[in-house]
XYZ file of C-alpha atoms in Angstrom:
185
model
C 10.192 89.182 102.836
C 12.962 86.635 103.080
C 12.394 83.037 101.936
C 13.243 81.733 105.416
C 10.671 83.980 107.060
C 7.957 83.058 104.514
C 8.647 79.353 105.082
C 8.603 79.895 108.846
C 5.161 81.546 108.660
C 3.703 78.752 106.538
C 5.126 75.985 108.698
C 4.052 77.655 111.960
C 0.517 77.935 110.619
C 0.478 74.240 109.666
C 1.036 74.430 105.892
C 3.038 71.828 103.973
C 4.921 73.016 100.892
C 4.853 70.695 97.880
C 6.758 70.771 94.609
C 9.494 73.054 93.394
C 9.198 76.226 91.320
C 9.345 75.906 87.561
C 12.845 76.005 86.091
C 11.753 78.199 83.169
C 12.354 81.953 83.207
C 8.713 82.587 82.338
C 5.692 80.423 83.066
C 2.105 80.474 84.235
C 0.905 78.900 87.452
C -2.778 78.015 87.542
C -3.787 78.406 91.159
C -6.952 76.784 92.435
C -9.158 76.617 94.303
C -9.630 80.354 94.496
C -12.385 80.875 97.057
C -10.879 83.554 99.305
C -8.583 86.567 99.149
C -6.385 84.596 101.581
C -5.423 82.267 98.712
C -3.265 85.108 97.399
C -1.404 85.360 100.707
C -0.738 81.609 100.906
C 0.438 81.553 97.285
C 2.642 84.589 97.858
C 4.227 83.007 100.937
C 4.822 79.735 99.070
C 6.708 81.413 96.237
C 8.699 83.606 98.615
C 9.554 80.502 100.694
C 10.896 78.933 97.499
C 12.982 82.054 96.785
C 10.867 83.344 93.902
C 8.814 86.427 93.253
C 5.359 85.748 91.921
C 3.379 88.025 89.610
C -0.407 88.034 90.003
C -3.095 89.539 87.794
C -5.373 91.762 89.854
C -8.247 93.901 88.609
C -7.018 97.443 87.968
C -9.708 98.902 90.224
C -7.768 97.581 93.258
C -4.737 99.737 92.398
C -5.786 102.893 94.243
C -3.513 104.731 96.675
C -2.053 103.384 98.950
C -3.201 99.805 98.206
C -1.882 99.972 94.630
C 1.683 100.538 95.815
C 1.438 97.572 98.181
C -0.047 95.312 95.492
C 2.727 96.242 93.036
C 5.386 95.540 95.673
C 3.820 92.106 96.228
C 3.913 91.316 92.504
C 0.479 92.571 91.489
C -0.044 93.300 87.798
C -3.115 95.505 87.056
C -5.555 94.051 84.540
C -8.319 95.870 82.695
C -11.049 93.228 82.680
C -13.043 95.253 80.143
C -10.261 94.868 77.574
C -8.907 91.319 77.954
C -7.015 91.308 74.629
C -5.018 94.386 75.619
C -4.374 92.869 79.050
C -3.009 89.705 77.458
C -0.772 91.674 75.095
C 0.564 93.756 78.030
C 1.487 90.588 79.920
C 3.184 88.994 76.918
C 5.098 92.233 76.265
C 6.189 92.407 79.917
C 7.432 88.809 79.782
C 9.448 89.503 76.634
C 10.728 92.973 77.571
C 13.585 91.915 79.838
C 15.109 88.541 79.077
C 17.080 88.585 82.356
C 14.075 88.713 84.683
C 11.920 85.814 85.708
C 8.216 86.272 85.186
C 6.194 83.606 86.963
C 2.559 84.598 86.653
C -0.175 83.158 88.871
C -3.647 82.999 87.365
C -6.811 81.740 89.007
C -8.604 80.041 86.104
C -11.998 80.397 87.756
C -11.628 84.171 87.416
C -13.591 84.842 90.606
C -14.024 83.542 94.136
C -17.515 82.275 93.342
C -18.321 78.800 91.947
C -17.652 78.643 88.187
C -18.241 75.555 86.066
C -16.634 76.848 82.860
C -13.164 78.181 83.674
C -11.582 80.998 81.703
C -9.014 80.308 78.991
C -7.008 83.555 79.031
C -4.069 81.722 80.606
C -3.983 79.519 77.484
C -3.796 82.525 75.163
C -0.933 84.014 77.176
C 0.950 80.701 77.297
C 0.503 80.135 73.573
C 1.462 83.661 72.512
C 4.485 83.795 74.834
C 5.398 80.141 74.165
C 5.658 79.325 77.868
C 4.579 76.343 79.994
C 1.652 76.156 82.387
C 1.849 74.512 85.814
C -0.971 73.293 88.038
C -0.761 74.493 91.633
C -3.040 74.125 94.624
C -3.949 75.967 97.791
C -5.629 73.144 99.699
C -7.108 74.505 102.934
C -8.553 71.138 103.935
C -5.182 69.392 103.986
C -3.147 72.580 104.497
C -0.831 71.958 101.585
C 0.171 74.330 98.848
C 2.461 74.295 95.885
C 3.154 72.999 92.425
C 1.616 69.674 91.456
C 2.594 69.176 87.803
C 3.081 70.717 84.386
C -0.176 71.053 82.454
C -0.186 69.388 79.045
C -1.355 71.859 76.387
C -2.471 70.762 72.926
C -3.415 74.078 71.366
C -7.159 73.659 71.937
C -7.919 76.095 74.770
C -11.333 74.722 75.700
C -10.278 71.062 75.595
C -7.087 71.803 77.543
C -9.036 73.746 80.174
C -11.583 70.935 80.496
C -8.704 68.483 80.987
C -7.119 70.775 83.613
C -10.447 71.023 85.426
C -10.528 67.217 85.494
C -7.008 67.155 86.991
C -8.216 69.456 89.768
C -11.293 67.268 90.207
C -9.007 64.244 90.680
C -6.744 66.152 93.112
C -9.761 67.156 95.222
C -8.246 70.268 96.826
C -10.481 71.975 99.370
C -10.955 75.725 99.182
C -11.147 77.984 102.217
C -14.841 78.260 101.313
C -15.430 74.764 99.822
C -18.897 75.573 98.496
C -17.304 78.106 96.111
C -15.066 75.613 94.275
C -16.448 73.477 91.473
C -14.655 71.843 88.584
C -17.577 70.781 86.347
């Protein structure tokens, strides 16, 4: 899909694009709220509208024929949720395998579309091991805006950093497609 067409779709459906993609070759985008499968589509369109290809972790069970081929073409990266350490190492290896390719990885820190008070910290492990930055992004259905808000400050303490990021989202007050499924504390 061309960037112009992706931007056209978003604008015609009332979405405002905020922020610019990260300048780094590799980075992680934390995308929240994640309350609907449609969040993936809005995020995908945003990154295409900005001229980038986004990679997204998706449970490996979704990669059956023919859906698996479509998910891969859209930037899907299969993850074995039963072996998170191996999944993290596969992602880090993929980021480091070709120094000419960009690898912008979207991760929903809630880990599910249901309300979660204690967000996952796998993004932190990936960012630390690959020595890459993390950006905070939103898909705000209430205000119909999507994009990159800011770079997330990481200190090395995964739980404290995640708590601080949850507070940033609390202050931003984005509204999920299903608002009752998004909590920050």
